[in-house]
Tab-separated table of C-alpha atoms in Angstrom:
chain	number	residue	atom	x	y	z
A	212	MET	CA	-5.932	-4.959	20.271
A	213	ILE	CA	-4.749	-4.863	16.671
A	214	ILE	CA	-2.738	-8.095	16.920
A	215	LYS	CA	-5.498	-10.612	17.555
A	216	ASN	CA	-3.371	-13.685	18.300
A	217	ARG	CA	-1.016	-11.981	20.740
A	218	ASP	CA	-1.456	-14.597	23.492
A	219	ALA	CA	-0.566	-17.429	21.120
A	220	LEU	CA	2.537	-15.581	19.935
A	221	LEU	CA	3.628	-15.141	23.561
A	222	SER	CA	3.150	-18.792	24.457
A	223	HIS	CA	6.615	-19.894	23.332
A	224	GLY	CA	10.123	-18.758	22.488
A	225	ASN	CA	11.715	-15.581	23.839
A	226	VAL	CA	8.568	-14.322	25.535
A	227	VAL	CA	10.108	-11.146	26.959
A	228	GLY	CA	11.560	-10.102	23.610
A	229	ARG	CA	8.434	-11.081	21.717
A	230	ARG	CA	6.337	-8.893	23.992
A	231	VAL	CA	8.579	-5.915	23.203
A	232	VAL	CA	8.330	-6.482	19.448
A	233	LEU	CA	4.570	-7.008	19.524
A	234	ASP	CA	4.055	-3.853	21.619
A	235	ILE	CA	6.029	-1.812	19.086
A	236	LEU	CA	4.220	-3.375	16.134
A	237	GLU	CA	0.892	-2.698	17.863
A	238	ALA	CA	1.744	0.979	18.280
A	239	GLY	CA	3.022	1.362	14.739
A	240	LEU	CA	0.195	-0.467	13.004
A	241	GLY	CA	-2.400	1.511	14.963
A	242	ALA	CA	-1.114	4.901	13.842
A	243	PRO	CA	-1.656	5.264	10.063
A	244	ASP	CA	-5.476	5.263	9.927
A	245	PRO	CA	-6.268	8.256	7.652
A	246	TYR	CA	-9.736	8.892	9.126
A	247	GLU	CA	-8.833	11.561	11.715
A	248	ASN	CA	-6.622	13.565	9.370
A	249	THR	CA	-9.327	13.499	6.703
A	250	ARG	CA	-11.841	14.801	9.262
A	251	LYS	CA	-9.445	17.638	10.004
A	252	LEU	CA	-9.108	18.285	6.277
A	253	VAL	CA	-12.841	18.410	5.462
A	254	ARG	CA	-15.166	20.272	7.824
A	255	VAL	CA	-18.362	22.331	7.810
A	256	GLU	CA	-18.675	25.544	9.808
A	257	ASP	CA	-21.457	28.165	9.630
A	258	GLY	CA	-22.740	26.988	6.266
A	259	LYS	CA	-19.257	26.893	4.781
A	260	LEU	CA	-17.444	23.810	3.552
A	261	ILE	CA	-13.786	24.210	4.494
A	262	VAL	CA	-11.308	21.982	2.681
A	263	GLY	CA	-7.610	21.953	3.455
A	264	LEU	CA	-4.838	22.436	5.956
A	265	PRO	CA	-1.452	23.851	4.951
A	266	GLU	CA	0.404	20.747	6.185
A	267	PHE	CA	-1.746	18.416	4.062
A	268	SER	CA	-1.849	20.422	0.839
A	269	GLN	CA	0.202	19.460	-2.212
A	270	PRO	CA	2.352	21.470	-2.573
A	271	PRO	CA	2.517	22.239	1.167
A	272	GLY	CA	1.485	25.602	2.545
A	273	ARG	CA	-1.679	26.278	0.591
A	274	PRO	CA	-4.409	27.837	2.790
A	275	PRO	CA	-7.817	26.133	3.107
A	276	VAL	CA	-10.422	26.592	0.389
A	277	LEU	CA	-13.901	27.789	1.422
A	278	PHE	CA	-17.125	26.870	-0.357
A	279	ASP	CA	-20.493	28.454	0.359
A	280	LEU	CA	-22.723	25.381	0.649
A	281	SER	CA	-25.743	27.392	-0.468
A	282	LYS	CA	-24.000	27.871	-3.815
A	283	VAL	CA	-22.438	24.432	-4.204
A	284	GLY	CA	-24.183	22.067	-6.588
A	285	LYS	CA	-23.949	18.354	-5.891
A	286	VAL	CA	-21.232	16.675	-3.853
A	287	TYR	CA	-19.890	13.300	-4.958
A	288	VAL	CA	-17.401	10.982	-3.240
A	289	VAL	CA	-15.455	8.341	-5.157
A	290	GLY	CA	-12.191	6.484	-4.896
A	291	GLY	CA	-10.273	3.286	-4.516
A	292	GLY	CA	-7.460	1.705	-2.533
A	293	LYS	CA	-6.955	-0.086	0.747
A	294	ALA	CA	-7.398	3.152	2.720
A	295	ALA	CA	-10.076	4.646	0.446
A	296	GLN	CA	-13.059	3.691	2.566
A	297	ARG	CA	-11.585	5.200	5.761
A	298	MET	CA	-11.036	8.521	3.962
A	299	ALA	CA	-14.467	8.361	2.326
A	300	LYS	CA	-16.084	7.606	5.688
A	301	ALA	CA	-14.489	10.740	7.118
A	302	VAL	CA	-15.899	12.835	4.254
A	303	GLU	CA	-19.274	11.174	4.745
A	304	ASP	CA	-19.249	11.951	8.468
A	305	ALA	CA	-18.355	15.573	7.710
A	306	LEU	CA	-20.972	16.148	5.009
A	307	GLY	CA	-23.754	13.650	5.750
A	308	ASP	CA	-26.802	14.020	3.517
A	309	ARG	CA	-25.112	16.789	1.543
A	310	ILE	CA	-23.466	13.952	-0.406
A	311	ALA	CA	-25.584	13.253	-3.480
A	312	GLU	CA	-23.877	10.019	-4.481
A	313	GLY	CA	-20.678	8.118	-4.019
A	314	HIS	CA	-18.789	4.898	-4.627
A	315	VAL	CA	-15.422	3.548	-3.465
A	316	ASN	CA	-13.599	0.276	-4.112
A	317	THR	CA	-11.735	-1.305	-1.219
A	318	LYS	CA	-10.071	-4.655	-0.711
A	319	LYS	CA	-11.995	-7.820	-0.014
A	320	GLY	CA	-11.795	-8.484	3.718
A	321	ASP	CA	-12.631	-4.901	4.662
A	322	LYS	CA	-15.895	-4.220	6.533
A	323	ILE	CA	-18.373	-1.901	4.857
A	324	LEU	CA	-18.484	1.237	7.000
A	325	CYS	CA	-20.038	3.875	4.744
A	326	LYS	CA	-23.780	4.420	4.631
A	327	ARG	CA	-24.470	7.009	1.936
A	328	ILE	CA	-21.424	6.037	-0.131
A	329	GLU	CA	-21.606	2.699	-1.935
A	330	VAL	CA	-18.700	0.305	-1.367
A	331	THR	CA	-17.420	-2.487	-3.606
A	332	LEU	CA	-15.142	-5.113	-2.085
A	333	ALA	CA	-12.739	-5.839	-4.920
A	334	GLY	CA	-9.737	-7.994	-5.778
A	335	HIS	CA	-6.173	-7.257	-4.702
A	336	PRO	CA	-3.339	-7.798	-5.567
A	337	ILE	CA	-4.932	-9.360	-8.655
A	338	PRO	CA	-7.949	-7.356	-9.903
A	339	ASP	CA	-11.214	-9.199	-10.379
A	340	GLN	CA	-14.616	-8.588	-11.921
A	341	ASP	CA	-15.691	-6.667	-8.813
A	342	SER	CA	-12.756	-4.293	-9.404
A	343	VAL	CA	-14.099	-3.698	-12.895
A	344	GLU	CA	-17.763	-3.268	-11.956
A	345	GLY	CA	-16.972	-0.941	-9.054
A	346	SER	CA	-14.712	1.142	-11.284
A	347	ARG	CA	-17.444	1.468	-13.906
A	348	ARG	CA	-19.718	2.818	-11.214
A	349	ILE	CA	-17.059	5.344	-10.129
A	350	VAL	CA	-16.648	6.633	-13.699
A	351	GLU	CA	-20.426	6.820	-14.087
A	352	ILE	CA	-20.661	9.054	-11.017
A	353	GLU	CA	-17.721	11.224	-12.053
A	354	ARG	CA	-19.276	11.838	-15.461
A	355	LYS	CA	-22.405	13.201	-13.776
A	356	ALA	CA	-20.431	16.040	-12.214
A	357	LYS	CA	-21.034	19.525	-13.585
A	358	LYS	CA	-19.565	22.983	-13.032
A	359	GLY	CA	-20.330	24.003	-9.456
A	360	ASP	CA	-20.307	20.437	-8.191
A	361	ILE	CA	-17.555	19.014	-5.985
A	362	VAL	CA	-16.013	15.567	-6.444
A	363	PHE	CA	-13.949	14.118	-3.598
A	364	ALA	CA	-11.614	11.365	-4.884
A	365	CYS	CA	-10.103	9.246	-2.095
A	366	VAL	CA	-7.090	7.305	-3.339
A	367	SER	CA	-4.492	5.092	-1.695
A	368	GLY	CA	-2.091	2.258	-2.376
A	369	GLY	CA	-3.802	-0.760	-3.864
A	370	GLY	CA	-5.863	1.427	-6.161
A	371	THR	CA	-4.158	0.099	-9.281
A	372	ALA	CA	-5.792	-3.302	-8.770
A	373	LEU	CA	-8.914	-2.132	-6.963
A	374	MET	CA	-9.767	0.420	-9.668
A	375	ALA	CA	-8.693	-1.735	-12.611
A	376	LEU	CA	-11.050	-0.809	-15.448
A	377	PRO	CA	-9.424	-2.270	-18.575
A	378	VAL	CA	-9.073	-0.145	-21.690
A	379	PRO	CA	-11.161	-1.102	-24.748
A	380	GLY	CA	-9.950	-4.263	-26.468
A	381	VAL	CA	-8.083	-5.604	-23.421
A	382	PRO	CA	-10.202	-8.031	-21.369
A	383	LEU	CA	-9.808	-8.447	-17.623
A	384	GLU	CA	-8.023	-11.783	-17.983
A	385	ASP	CA	-5.303	-10.132	-20.095
A	386	LEU	CA	-4.834	-7.438	-17.454
A	387	GLN	CA	-4.680	-10.063	-14.708
A	388	GLU	CA	-1.944	-11.883	-16.612
A	389	VAL	CA	0.104	-8.681	-16.837
A	390	TYR	CA	-0.053	-8.441	-13.039
A	391	ARG	CA	1.012	-12.065	-12.623
A	392	VAL	CA	3.937	-12.183	-15.021
A	393	LEU	CA	5.355	-8.734	-14.288
A	394	TYR	CA	4.850	-8.119	-10.570
A	395	PHE	CA	4.876	-11.653	-9.195
A	396	GLY	CA	6.772	-13.590	-11.831
A	397	ARG	CA	9.525	-11.046	-12.422
A	398	GLY	CA	9.425	-9.076	-9.157
A	399	ALA	CA	9.143	-5.710	-10.928
A	400	ASN	CA	9.019	-2.812	-8.475
A	401	MET	CA	5.842	-0.785	-8.092
A	402	PRO	CA	6.742	2.130	-10.421
A	403	MET	CA	7.806	-0.303	-13.144
A	404	ALA	CA	4.642	-2.354	-12.740
A	405	ASN	CA	2.484	0.776	-12.707
A	406	ALA	CA	4.211	2.104	-15.821
A	407	VAL	CA	2.508	-0.782	-17.604
A	408	ARG	CA	-0.679	-1.260	-15.603
A	409	ASN	CA	-1.714	2.409	-15.649
A	410	GLN	CA	-1.632	2.447	-19.455
A	411	LEU	CA	-3.989	-0.529	-19.584
A	412	ALA	CA	-6.574	0.939	-17.198
A	413	MET	CA	-9.028	3.787	-17.720
A	414	LEU	CA	-9.377	5.000	-14.132
A	415	ASN	CA	-6.897	4.889	-11.214
A	416	THR	CA	-4.744	8.004	-11.860
A	417	LYS	CA	-7.220	9.542	-14.326
A	418	HIS	CA	-10.109	10.925	-12.256
A	419	ALA	CA	-9.588	14.407	-13.700
A	420	ARG	CA	-10.533	13.068	-17.125
A	421	TYR	CA	-14.130	12.380	-16.128
A	422	VAL	CA	-15.157	15.219	-13.785
A	423	GLY	CA	-15.285	17.922	-16.453
A	424	GLU	CA	-15.607	21.443	-15.022
A	425	ALA	CA	-16.443	20.260	-11.500
A	426	THR	CA	-14.151	20.967	-8.563
A	427	LEU	CA	-11.943	17.943	-7.909
A	428	VAL	CA	-10.545	17.361	-4.417
A	429	GLN	CA	-8.124	14.433	-4.366
A	430	ILE	CA	-7.295	12.986	-0.924
A	431	LEU	CA	-4.296	10.679	-0.765
A	432	THR	CA	-2.865	8.121	1.626
A	433	ASP	CA	0.729	7.889	0.427
A	434	GLU	CA	3.049	4.874	0.540
A	435	VAL	CA	6.304	6.877	0.416
A	436	PRO	CA	7.733	9.202	3.106
A	437	PRO	CA	7.935	12.812	1.920
A	438	GLY	CA	11.127	13.933	0.215
A	439	LEU	CA	12.689	10.496	-0.265
A	440	ARG	CA	13.746	8.960	-3.545
A	441	VAL	CA	12.618	5.393	-2.998
A	442	HIS	CA	12.387	3.755	-6.398
A	443	MET	CA	15.232	3.389	-8.881
A	444	PHE	CA	13.084	3.046	-11.982
A	445	ARG	CA	13.666	5.831	-14.457
A	446	SER	CA	12.943	6.158	-18.152
A	447	ALA	CA	14.042	8.705	-20.725
A	448	ASP	CA	11.913	11.839	-20.473
A	449	HIS	CA	11.375	11.983	-24.207
A	450	LYS	CA	9.597	8.653	-24.232
A	451	SER	CA	5.815	8.520	-24.126
A	452	ALA	CA	3.986	6.624	-21.374
A	453	TYR	CA	3.235	3.883	-23.868
A	454	GLN	CA	6.890	3.613	-24.891
A	455	ARG	CA	7.855	3.327	-21.214
A	456	ALA	CA	5.336	0.529	-20.736
A	457	ILE	CA	6.770	-1.373	-23.694
A	458	GLU	CA	10.297	-0.772	-22.387
A	459	VAL	CA	9.381	-2.220	-18.974
A	460	LEU	CA	7.816	-5.340	-20.461
A	461	LYS	CA	10.791	-5.947	-22.725
A	462	THR	CA	13.391	-5.225	-20.026
A	463	ASN	CA	11.677	-7.718	-17.728
A	464	GLU	CA	11.370	-10.305	-20.521
A	465	CYS	CA	7.578	-10.146	-20.374
A	466	TRP	CA	6.774	-8.725	-23.816
A	467	GLU	CA	6.129	-12.129	-25.359
A	468	LYS	CA	4.329	-13.363	-22.240
A	469	VAL	CA	1.515	-10.809	-22.370
A	470	SER	CA	-1.328	-11.133	-24.844
A	471	GLU	CA	-1.287	-9.897	-28.411
A	472	ARG	CA	-4.164	-7.583	-27.448
A	473	VAL	CA	-1.995	-5.922	-24.788
A	474	ARG	CA	0.933	-5.534	-27.179
A	475	SER	CA	-1.271	-4.092	-29.924
A	476	PHE	CA	-2.864	-1.561	-27.577
A	477	LEU	CA	0.487	-0.326	-26.275
A	478	LEU	CA	1.988	-0.122	-29.761
A	479	LYS	CA	-0.982	1.922	-30.984
A	480	GLY	CA	-0.474	4.449	-28.173
A	481	ASP	CA	-3.922	6.048	-28.296
A	482	PRO	CA	-3.628	9.385	-26.404
A	483	GLN	CA	-7.287	9.395	-25.332
A	484	TYR	CA	-6.539	6.551	-22.912
A	485	GLY	CA	-3.072	7.666	-21.873
A	486	PRO	CA	-1.981	9.855	-18.932
A	487	ILE	CA	-3.925	13.002	-18.088
A	488	ARG	CA	-3.018	15.762	-20.549
A	489	PRO	CA	-2.454	19.398	-19.511
A	490	ASP	CA	-5.569	20.503	-21.413
A	491	GLU	CA	-7.645	18.234	-19.152
A	492	THR	CA	-6.563	20.057	-15.982
A	493	ASP	CA	-5.262	23.541	-16.886
A	494	GLY	CA	-7.261	26.293	-15.222
A	495	LYS	CA	-9.647	23.890	-13.529
A	496	PRO	CA	-10.365	23.887	-9.780
A	497	HIS	CA	-8.351	20.840	-8.740
A	498	TYR	CA	-6.888	20.416	-5.244
A	499	ASN	CA	-4.630	17.678	-3.894
A	500	TYR	CA	-4.084	16.691	-0.267
A	501	ARG	CA	-1.875	14.070	1.383
A	502	VAL	CA	-3.394	13.052	4.720
A	503	MET	CA	-1.364	9.952	5.604
A	504	GLY	CA	2.047	8.362	4.978
A	505	PRO	CA	4.518	5.846	6.428
A	506	GLU	CA	6.116	8.417	8.717
A	507	TYR	CA	3.065	8.251	11.010
A	508	MET	CA	3.577	4.511	11.522
A	509	LEU	CA	7.327	4.778	12.042
A	510	GLU	CA	7.107	7.721	14.428
A	511	ALA	CA	4.505	5.922	16.550
A	512	ALA	CA	6.665	2.795	16.702
A	513	LEU	CA	9.724	4.877	17.594
A	514	ALA	CA	7.832	6.708	20.336
A	515	LYS	CA	6.649	3.418	21.820
A	516	ALA	CA	10.196	2.049	21.867
A	517	GLY	CA	11.342	5.216	23.626
A	518	GLU	CA	8.610	4.857	26.254
A	519	MET	CA	9.930	1.341	26.909
A	520	GLY	CA	13.418	2.692	27.640
A	521	LEU	CA	15.028	1.233	24.533
A	522	ASN	CA	17.792	2.685	22.382
A	523	ALA	CA	15.798	3.009	19.195
A	524	GLN	CA	16.343	4.343	15.679
A	525	VAL	CA	14.556	4.277	12.371
A	526	LEU	CA	17.202	2.635	10.209
A	527	VAL	CA	15.453	3.443	6.943
A	528	SER	CA	11.971	4.836	6.312
A	529	SER	CA	11.362	3.064	3.045
A	530	MET	CA	13.534	0.098	2.154
A	531	SER	CA	11.717	-0.946	-1.000
A	532	ASP	CA	12.117	-2.947	-4.224
A	533	LEU	CA	14.822	-5.209	-2.772
A	534	GLU	CA	14.469	-8.961	-2.347
A	535	ALA	CA	13.242	-9.981	1.097
A	536	GLN	CA	15.725	-12.793	1.718
A	537	PRO	CA	19.058	-10.923	1.397
A	538	ILE	CA	17.679	-7.927	3.303
A	539	ALA	CA	16.596	-10.263	6.111
A	540	GLU	CA	20.090	-11.737	6.294
A	541	ALA	CA	21.677	-8.278	6.332
A	542	LEU	CA	19.473	-7.002	9.164
A	543	ALA	CA	20.046	-10.207	11.132
A	544	TYR	CA	23.789	-9.553	10.829
A	545	VAL	CA	23.224	-6.039	12.186
A	546	ALA	CA	21.242	-7.506	15.088
A	547	GLN	CA	24.166	-9.793	15.917
A	548	GLU	CA	26.539	-6.821	15.813
A	549	MET	CA	24.360	-5.022	18.345
A	550	GLU	CA	24.068	-8.101	20.535
A	551	VAL	CA	27.797	-8.899	20.684
A	552	LEU	CA	29.559	-5.563	20.094
A	553	GLY	CA	26.944	-2.980	21.042
A	554	ARG	CA	26.948	-1.167	17.733
A	555	PRO	CA	25.396	0.717	16.046
A	556	LEU	CA	23.138	0.723	19.148
A	557	LYS	CA	23.854	-0.649	22.592
A	558	PRO	CA	21.214	-3.108	23.867
A	559	PRO	CA	18.468	-3.031	24.838
A	560	SER	CA	17.908	-1.637	21.365
A	561	VAL	CA	15.502	-1.555	18.447
A	562	LEU	CA	15.932	-0.839	14.759
A	563	LEU	CA	12.848	0.025	12.696
A	564	CYS	CA	12.402	-0.201	8.929
A	565	GLY	CA	9.602	0.767	6.602
A	566	GLY	CA	9.041	0.156	2.921
A	567	GLU	CA	8.032	-2.764	0.773
A	568	LEU	CA	10.403	-5.585	-0.099
A	569	VAL	CA	9.735	-7.934	-3.003
A	570	VAL	CA	9.612	-11.673	-3.507
A	571	THR	CA	10.228	-12.810	-7.074
A	572	VAL	CA	8.313	-16.077	-7.196
A	573	GLY	CA	8.995	-17.056	-10.825
A	574	ASP	CA	7.452	-20.474	-11.426
A	575	THR	CA	7.402	-21.536	-7.769
A	576	THR	CA	4.111	-22.556	-6.177
A	577	GLY	CA	4.559	-21.692	-2.502
A	578	VAL	CA	2.247	-19.577	-0.356
A	579	GLY	CA	3.727	-16.645	1.507
A	580	GLY	CA	4.440	-12.949	1.513
A	581	ARG	CA	7.363	-10.588	1.815
A	582	ASN	CA	6.987	-10.127	5.589
A	583	GLN	CA	6.769	-13.839	6.331
A	584	GLU	CA	9.646	-14.603	3.977
A	585	PHE	CA	11.682	-11.873	5.687
A	586	VAL	CA	11.298	-13.247	9.216
A	587	LEU	CA	11.688	-16.913	8.239
A	588	THR	CA	14.954	-16.067	6.477
A	589	ALA	CA	16.178	-14.065	9.468
A	590	ALA	CA	15.424	-16.967	11.809
A	591	GLN	CA	18.300	-18.959	10.344
A	592	ARG	CA	20.836	-16.209	11.009
A	593	ILE	CA	19.778	-15.489	14.615
A	594	GLU	CA	19.560	-19.144	15.666
A	595	GLY	CA	20.637	-19.666	19.266
A	596	SER	CA	20.460	-16.004	20.272
A	597	LYS	CA	18.956	-15.349	23.693
A	598	ASN	CA	18.325	-11.705	22.906
A	599	ILE	CA	17.231	-11.157	19.290
A	600	VAL	CA	13.586	-11.082	18.178
A	601	ILE	CA	12.493	-9.935	14.711
A	602	GLY	CA	8.954	-9.147	13.574
A	603	SER	CA	7.522	-7.803	10.348
A	604	ALA	CA	3.957	-6.946	9.285
A	605	ASP	CA	2.062	-5.286	6.449
A	606	SER	CA	0.221	-2.121	7.495
A	607	ASP	CA	-2.902	-3.212	5.626
A	608	GLY	CA	-3.090	-6.450	7.631
A	609	THR	CA	-2.611	-8.863	4.741
A	610	ASP	CA	0.763	-10.129	3.584
A	611	ALA	CA	0.448	-10.883	-0.167
A	612	LEU	CA	-2.244	-13.517	-0.806
A	613	THR	CA	-2.300	-14.851	2.757
A	614	GLY	CA	-4.768	-13.991	5.494
A	615	VAL	CA	-2.101	-12.876	7.952
A	616	ALA	CA	-0.168	-9.627	8.360
A	617	GLY	CA	3.323	-11.074	8.804
A	618	GLY	CA	5.375	-13.063	11.294
A	619	ILE	CA	7.730	-13.076	14.262
A	620	VAL	CA	10.838	-15.169	15.032
A	621	ASP	CA	13.547	-15.412	17.694
A	622	GLY	CA	16.648	-17.393	18.575
A	623	HIS	CA	14.531	-20.448	19.491
A	624	THR	CA	12.663	-20.627	16.178
A	625	MET	CA	15.083	-22.910	14.350
A	626	GLU	CA	15.061	-25.397	17.216
A	627	ARG	CA	11.277	-25.548	16.909
A	628	VAL	CA	11.581	-25.776	13.120
A	629	ARG	CA	13.685	-28.918	13.356
A	630	ALA	CA	11.374	-30.454	15.947
A	631	ALA	CA	8.492	-29.901	13.523
A	632	GLY	CA	10.402	-31.492	10.640
A	633	ILE	CA	10.371	-28.353	8.505
A	634	ASP	CA	13.041	-27.922	5.823
A	635	VAL	CA	13.408	-24.127	5.941
A	636	ALA	CA	15.813	-23.933	3.000
A	637	ALA	CA	13.398	-25.870	0.797
A	638	GLU	CA	10.415	-23.835	1.920
A	639	LEU	CA	12.207	-20.563	1.226
A	640	ALA	CA	13.366	-21.802	-2.182
A	641	ASN	CA	9.688	-22.433	-2.987
A	642	HIS	CA	8.652	-19.129	-1.351
A	643	ASN	CA	6.420	-21.153	0.966
A	644	SER	CA	6.921	-19.202	4.190
A	645	ASN	CA	3.292	-19.124	5.295
A	646	PRO	CA	2.720	-22.856	5.969
A	647	ALA	CA	6.026	-23.048	7.861
A	648	LEU	CA	5.209	-20.108	10.136
A	649	GLU	CA	1.595	-21.219	10.556
A	650	SER	CA	2.752	-24.623	11.789
A	651	LEU	CA	4.993	-22.882	14.338
A	652	GLY	CA	2.222	-20.536	15.482
A	653	ASP	CA	4.331	-17.546	14.456
A	654	THR	CA	2.147	-15.685	11.959
A	655	ILE	CA	0.777	-12.299	13.047
A	656	VAL	CA	-2.989	-11.962	12.652
A	657	THR	CA	-4.620	-8.507	12.591
A	658	GLY	CA	-7.401	-8.672	10.060
A	659	PHE	CA	-7.754	-5.977	7.420
A	660	LEU	CA	-6.643	-2.617	8.850
A	661	GLY	CA	-8.085	-0.161	6.338
A	662	THR	CA	-4.867	1.617	5.483
A	663	ASN	CA	-1.796	1.134	3.308
A	664	VAL	CA	1.588	2.648	4.157
A	665	ARG	CA	3.679	-0.444	3.386
A	666	ASP	CA	5.413	-2.539	6.052
A	667	LEU	CA	6.869	-2.213	9.541
A	668	ARG	CA	9.908	-4.320	10.462
A	669	VAL	CA	11.135	-4.428	14.059
A	670	VAL	CA	14.583	-5.770	15.015
A	671	TYR	CA	14.939	-6.030	18.792
A	672	VAL	CA	18.070	-6.917	20.774
A	673	GLY	CA	17.678	-7.433	24.496
A	674	ALA	CA	20.359	-6.783	27.089
A	675	GLY	CA	20.377	-10.269	28.613
A	676	GLY	CA	23.420	-12.527	28.771
């Protein structure tokens, strides 16, 4: 079972509705492991290394690439992100002792699975010294690669922090402060945050810089469904990456909050540390593959709801960059509309949402995460309902800085809140959702899941009276 505290979550409240929501979450959260697709992508047959499937290639449709292993030099495996080790393990299982060396950074809390490939458990969402040391090791391995060698780079969400190797002149503590003031303090969306963070780090999106003439095979677990425009952040095309980073910091009123060293580095705009230039990739054997994305999680959840005889729809595949509290209220309103008026779906019904909401914490000191804040907010709106249950969980198993994946609430939650003496409004104002839900026994515990395709939110409306 993925949800480890299922029995406790079914010990109170709307047990029938909770079971439905937990079953759907279980199915969805179990689907986006990238291991099997990576095994399909990388295989050895009759002395040939075969890499690729048309449906995984970027752009789609490219036929597999064949390498004669008797003519291949050394094979290296590197990478970083919450799903990086699962992809690396698949490559390791395909190639075994043909791998000369490897290193991946994954999030603290993951179990070390690889044997030939070294693994560093690093800091996320705030990078730490382990992020730095593991990233140095990755660059060291990449720089060993020569023409005729193959470098597999396994990358997923979370890699920005897990592969945070600061640029010269910017110490780790300065980079950590950028993360705090921009992403947490101001609630900047991921592209805006990365527009700054990627210019202050030497690795992450820059593997091609270090592998020279070697063949580079990049394997990606993606956070965004294919074809969707998810993020609103845009910057003028004529601006350099450094100018965009400065623009983001100033727009979010963070320019004076970051260190002088950060400001000086961005103002200098040294191209040798900037984005990959065309001359670093043109004509070189580089291949990109996308083996996992949020659609796998959503489709599995939708299929499970269908098996249960529910009217089910994916409302939106990637609702991202919006504040958790107002979105929770809006979806709770929709749940009430279904319960009372039977629209947009007639009960028993389920709406599913993916994506990554935000919680702008500012100077507050509470402990929580976007999924827990979402359900605790929704609890107020669905109070008294005999039919509505709402659950939300992070696909990686950890909601922000807490040790839980998310939470679940129903129409009985507020009654239990008052009995426990919890001031929900005050807790939400302080973004302190975790202690409140923990005291109610309503946090969802999965442990680290080794993937990262954002969140799964389940809004269930039963057909009872």
